[in-house]
mmCIF file of C-alpha atoms in Angstrom:
data_model
loop_
_atom_site.group_PDB
_atom_site.id
_atom_site.type_symbol
_atom_site.label_atom_id
_atom_site.label_comp_id
_atom_site.label_asym_id
_atom_site.label_seq_id
_atom_site.Cartn_x
_atom_site.Cartn_y
_atom_site.Cartn_z
ATOM 1 C CA GLN A 1 139.175 -59.467 -35.380
ATOM 2 C CA LEU A 2 141.034 -56.532 -37.446
ATOM 3 C CA GLN A 3 139.095 -54.927 -39.917
ATOM 4 C CA ALA A 4 140.723 -52.992 -42.087
ATOM 5 C CA SER A 5 139.198 -50.038 -45.002
ATOM 6 C CA GLY A 6 140.263 -47.588 -46.210
ATOM 7 C CA GLY A 7 141.620 -47.781 -50.345
ATOM 8 C CA GLY A 8 140.908 -47.291 -53.355
ATOM 9 C CA LEU A 9 142.469 -45.290 -56.471
ATOM 10 C CA VAL A 10 144.265 -42.240 -56.324
ATOM 11 C CA GLN A 11 146.905 -40.466 -58.866
ATOM 12 C CA ALA A 12 150.002 -39.882 -57.618
ATOM 13 C CA GLY A 13 150.940 -36.964 -55.071
ATOM 14 C CA GLY A 14 147.715 -37.980 -53.764
ATOM 15 C CA SER A 15 146.861 -38.871 -49.933
ATOM 16 C CA LEU A 16 144.999 -41.719 -48.711
ATOM 17 C CA ARG A 17 143.831 -42.422 -45.229
ATOM 18 C CA LEU A 18 143.901 -46.047 -44.240
ATOM 19 C CA SER A 19 142.177 -48.024 -41.041
ATOM 20 C CA CYS A 20 141.460 -50.117 -38.620
ATOM 21 C CA ALA A 21 139.838 -51.341 -36.407
ATOM 22 C CA ALA A 22 139.895 -54.277 -33.655
ATOM 23 C CA SER A 23 137.686 -55.328 -31.235
ATOM 24 C CA GLY A 24 137.856 -56.244 -28.287
ATOM 25 C CA ARG A 25 138.568 -55.010 -25.032
ATOM 26 C CA THR A 26 142.299 -54.665 -24.759
ATOM 27 C CA PHE A 27 143.075 -52.937 -27.797
ATOM 28 C CA SER A 28 145.208 -50.296 -26.177
ATOM 29 C CA ARG A 29 147.430 -52.824 -24.994
ATOM 30 C CA TYR A 30 148.640 -53.952 -28.442
ATOM 31 C CA SER A 31 150.975 -53.113 -30.664
ATOM 32 C CA MET A 32 149.656 -52.104 -34.238
ATOM 33 C CA GLY A 33 151.526 -52.367 -37.551
ATOM 34 C CA TRP A 34 150.936 -51.925 -41.382
ATOM 35 C CA PHE A 35 152.622 -54.041 -43.694
ATOM 36 C CA ARG A 36 151.791 -54.297 -47.310
ATOM 37 C CA GLN A 37 152.068 -56.726 -50.325
ATOM 38 C CA ALA A 38 152.525 -55.955 -53.883
ATOM 39 C CA PRO A 39 151.711 -57.936 -57.016
ATOM 40 C CA GLY A 40 154.412 -61.004 -57.089
ATOM 41 C CA LYS A 41 156.766 -59.422 -53.821
ATOM 42 C CA GLU A 42 156.461 -60.186 -50.074
ATOM 43 C CA ARG A 43 154.581 -58.939 -47.873
ATOM 44 C CA GLU A 44 156.752 -55.855 -46.400
ATOM 45 C CA PHE A 45 156.982 -53.294 -43.830
ATOM 46 C CA VAL A 46 156.141 -50.231 -43.253
ATOM 47 C CA ALA A 47 154.751 -48.941 -40.519
ATOM 48 C CA ALA A 48 154.182 -49.534 -36.689
ATOM 49 C CA THR A 49 153.290 -48.406 -33.389
ATOM 50 C CA SER A 50 154.488 -50.045 -30.164
ATOM 51 C CA TRP A 51 151.424 -50.191 -27.189
ATOM 52 C CA SER A 52 154.085 -49.047 -24.501
ATOM 53 C CA ASP A 53 154.822 -45.378 -25.130
ATOM 54 C CA GLY A 54 153.314 -44.429 -28.956
ATOM 55 C CA SER A 55 156.584 -45.157 -30.307
ATOM 56 C CA THR A 56 156.234 -45.126 -33.892
ATOM 57 C CA TYR A 57 158.527 -47.070 -36.871
ATOM 58 C CA TYR A 58 158.787 -46.556 -40.211
ATOM 59 C CA ALA A 59 159.872 -48.310 -43.386
ATOM 60 C CA ASP A 60 162.813 -45.968 -44.797
ATOM 61 C CA SER A 61 160.907 -46.179 -48.474
ATOM 62 C CA VAL A 62 157.239 -44.284 -46.323
ATOM 63 C CA LYS A 63 159.396 -42.048 -44.091
ATOM 64 C CA GLY A 64 158.182 -38.736 -44.516
ATOM 65 C CA ARG A 65 155.202 -39.204 -46.221
ATOM 66 C CA PHE A 66 153.134 -41.536 -43.788
ATOM 67 C CA THR A 67 152.056 -41.658 -40.576
ATOM 68 C CA ILE A 68 150.698 -44.416 -37.746
ATOM 69 C CA SER A 69 148.591 -42.856 -35.284
ATOM 70 C CA ARG A 70 146.339 -44.828 -32.767
ATOM 71 C CA ASP A 71 142.676 -43.386 -30.834
ATOM 72 C CA ASN A 72 142.072 -46.001 -28.895
ATOM 73 C CA ALA A 73 138.952 -44.477 -27.553
ATOM 74 C CA LYS A 74 137.975 -46.291 -30.924
ATOM 75 C CA ASN A 75 139.671 -49.079 -31.043
ATOM 76 C CA THR A 76 141.539 -47.621 -34.508
ATOM 77 C CA VAL A 77 144.680 -47.442 -36.067
ATOM 78 C CA TYR A 78 145.420 -45.102 -39.128
ATOM 79 C CA LEU A 79 147.810 -44.349 -41.777
ATOM 80 C CA GLN A 80 147.985 -41.313 -43.291
ATOM 81 C CA MET A 81 149.249 -41.575 -47.110
ATOM 82 C CA ASP A 82 150.980 -38.450 -48.551
ATOM 83 C CA SER A 83 152.151 -37.615 -51.144
ATOM 84 C CA LEU A 84 151.572 -41.582 -52.891
ATOM 85 C CA LYS A 85 153.680 -43.333 -54.988
ATOM 86 C CA PRO A 86 153.031 -45.286 -57.580
ATOM 87 C CA GLU A 87 155.000 -48.102 -56.426
ATOM 88 C CA ASP A 88 153.302 -47.582 -53.051
ATOM 89 C CA THR A 89 150.499 -49.499 -54.886
ATOM 90 C CA ALA A 90 149.803 -52.987 -52.891
ATOM 91 C CA VAL A 91 147.629 -54.610 -50.658
ATOM 92 C CA TYR A 92 147.635 -53.056 -47.104
ATOM 93 C CA TYR A 93 146.710 -55.417 -43.984
ATOM 94 C CA CYS A 94 147.048 -54.228 -40.556
ATOM 95 C CA ALA A 95 148.388 -56.698 -37.932
ATOM 96 C CA ALA A 96 148.068 -55.970 -33.997
ATOM 97 C CA SER A 97 151.172 -57.657 -31.135
ATOM 98 C CA ILE A 98 150.954 -59.127 -27.174
ATOM 99 C CA LEU A 99 154.901 -57.526 -27.580
ATOM 100 C CA VAL A 100 156.163 -53.596 -27.196
ATOM 101 C CA VAL A 101 157.291 -52.711 -31.173
ATOM 102 C CA GLN A 102 160.834 -54.054 -31.310
ATOM 103 C CA TYR A 103 160.479 -57.304 -30.121
ATOM 104 C CA ILE A 104 158.055 -58.203 -32.074
ATOM 105 C CA VAL A 105 158.867 -61.675 -34.441
ATOM 106 C CA ASP A 106 155.401 -63.034 -35.507
ATOM 107 C CA TRP A 107 152.574 -60.298 -35.350
ATOM 108 C CA ASN A 108 149.336 -62.200 -33.214
ATOM 109 C CA TYR A 109 146.550 -60.755 -35.307
ATOM 110 C CA TRP A 110 145.840 -59.391 -38.647
ATOM 111 C CA GLY A 111 143.232 -57.981 -40.612
ATOM 112 C CA GLN A 112 141.948 -58.865 -44.427
ATOM 113 C CA GLY A 113 143.924 -56.108 -46.550
ATOM 114 C CA THR A 114 142.427 -53.511 -48.221
ATOM 115 C CA GLN A 115 143.983 -52.744 -52.064
ATOM 116 C CA VAL A 116 145.279 -49.341 -52.497
ATOM 117 C CA THR A 117 146.401 -49.074 -56.164
ATOM 118 C CA VAL A 118 148.290 -45.195 -57.153
ATOM 119 C CA SER A 119 148.212 -43.747 -60.818
ATOM 120 C CA SER A 120 151.260 -41.600 -62.744
#
């Protein structure tokens, strides 16, 4: 089970940190990802980290502004979002997979979303 939190309303240029807490004992063996879905748009990939070597992957639209990290001791993955833009407004979802990121086609588990709204 994945529980996302940390969303909210922030002005453009501001920062937010999202958290996704996972239940279970094998969190360290799951690749974790963040996705988002804006109104009227399809869900899109934001960032991910592989369980095997900690490799990180980012969408071009967030590269250099967002940072994904994980704390295996707390069974939690984070998404630090800096220099936020109004186009970052969306519902953000976390996801988990037993595969390393480069082999993932469908993610195994999804959390509920958390709303991020960036005002101009």
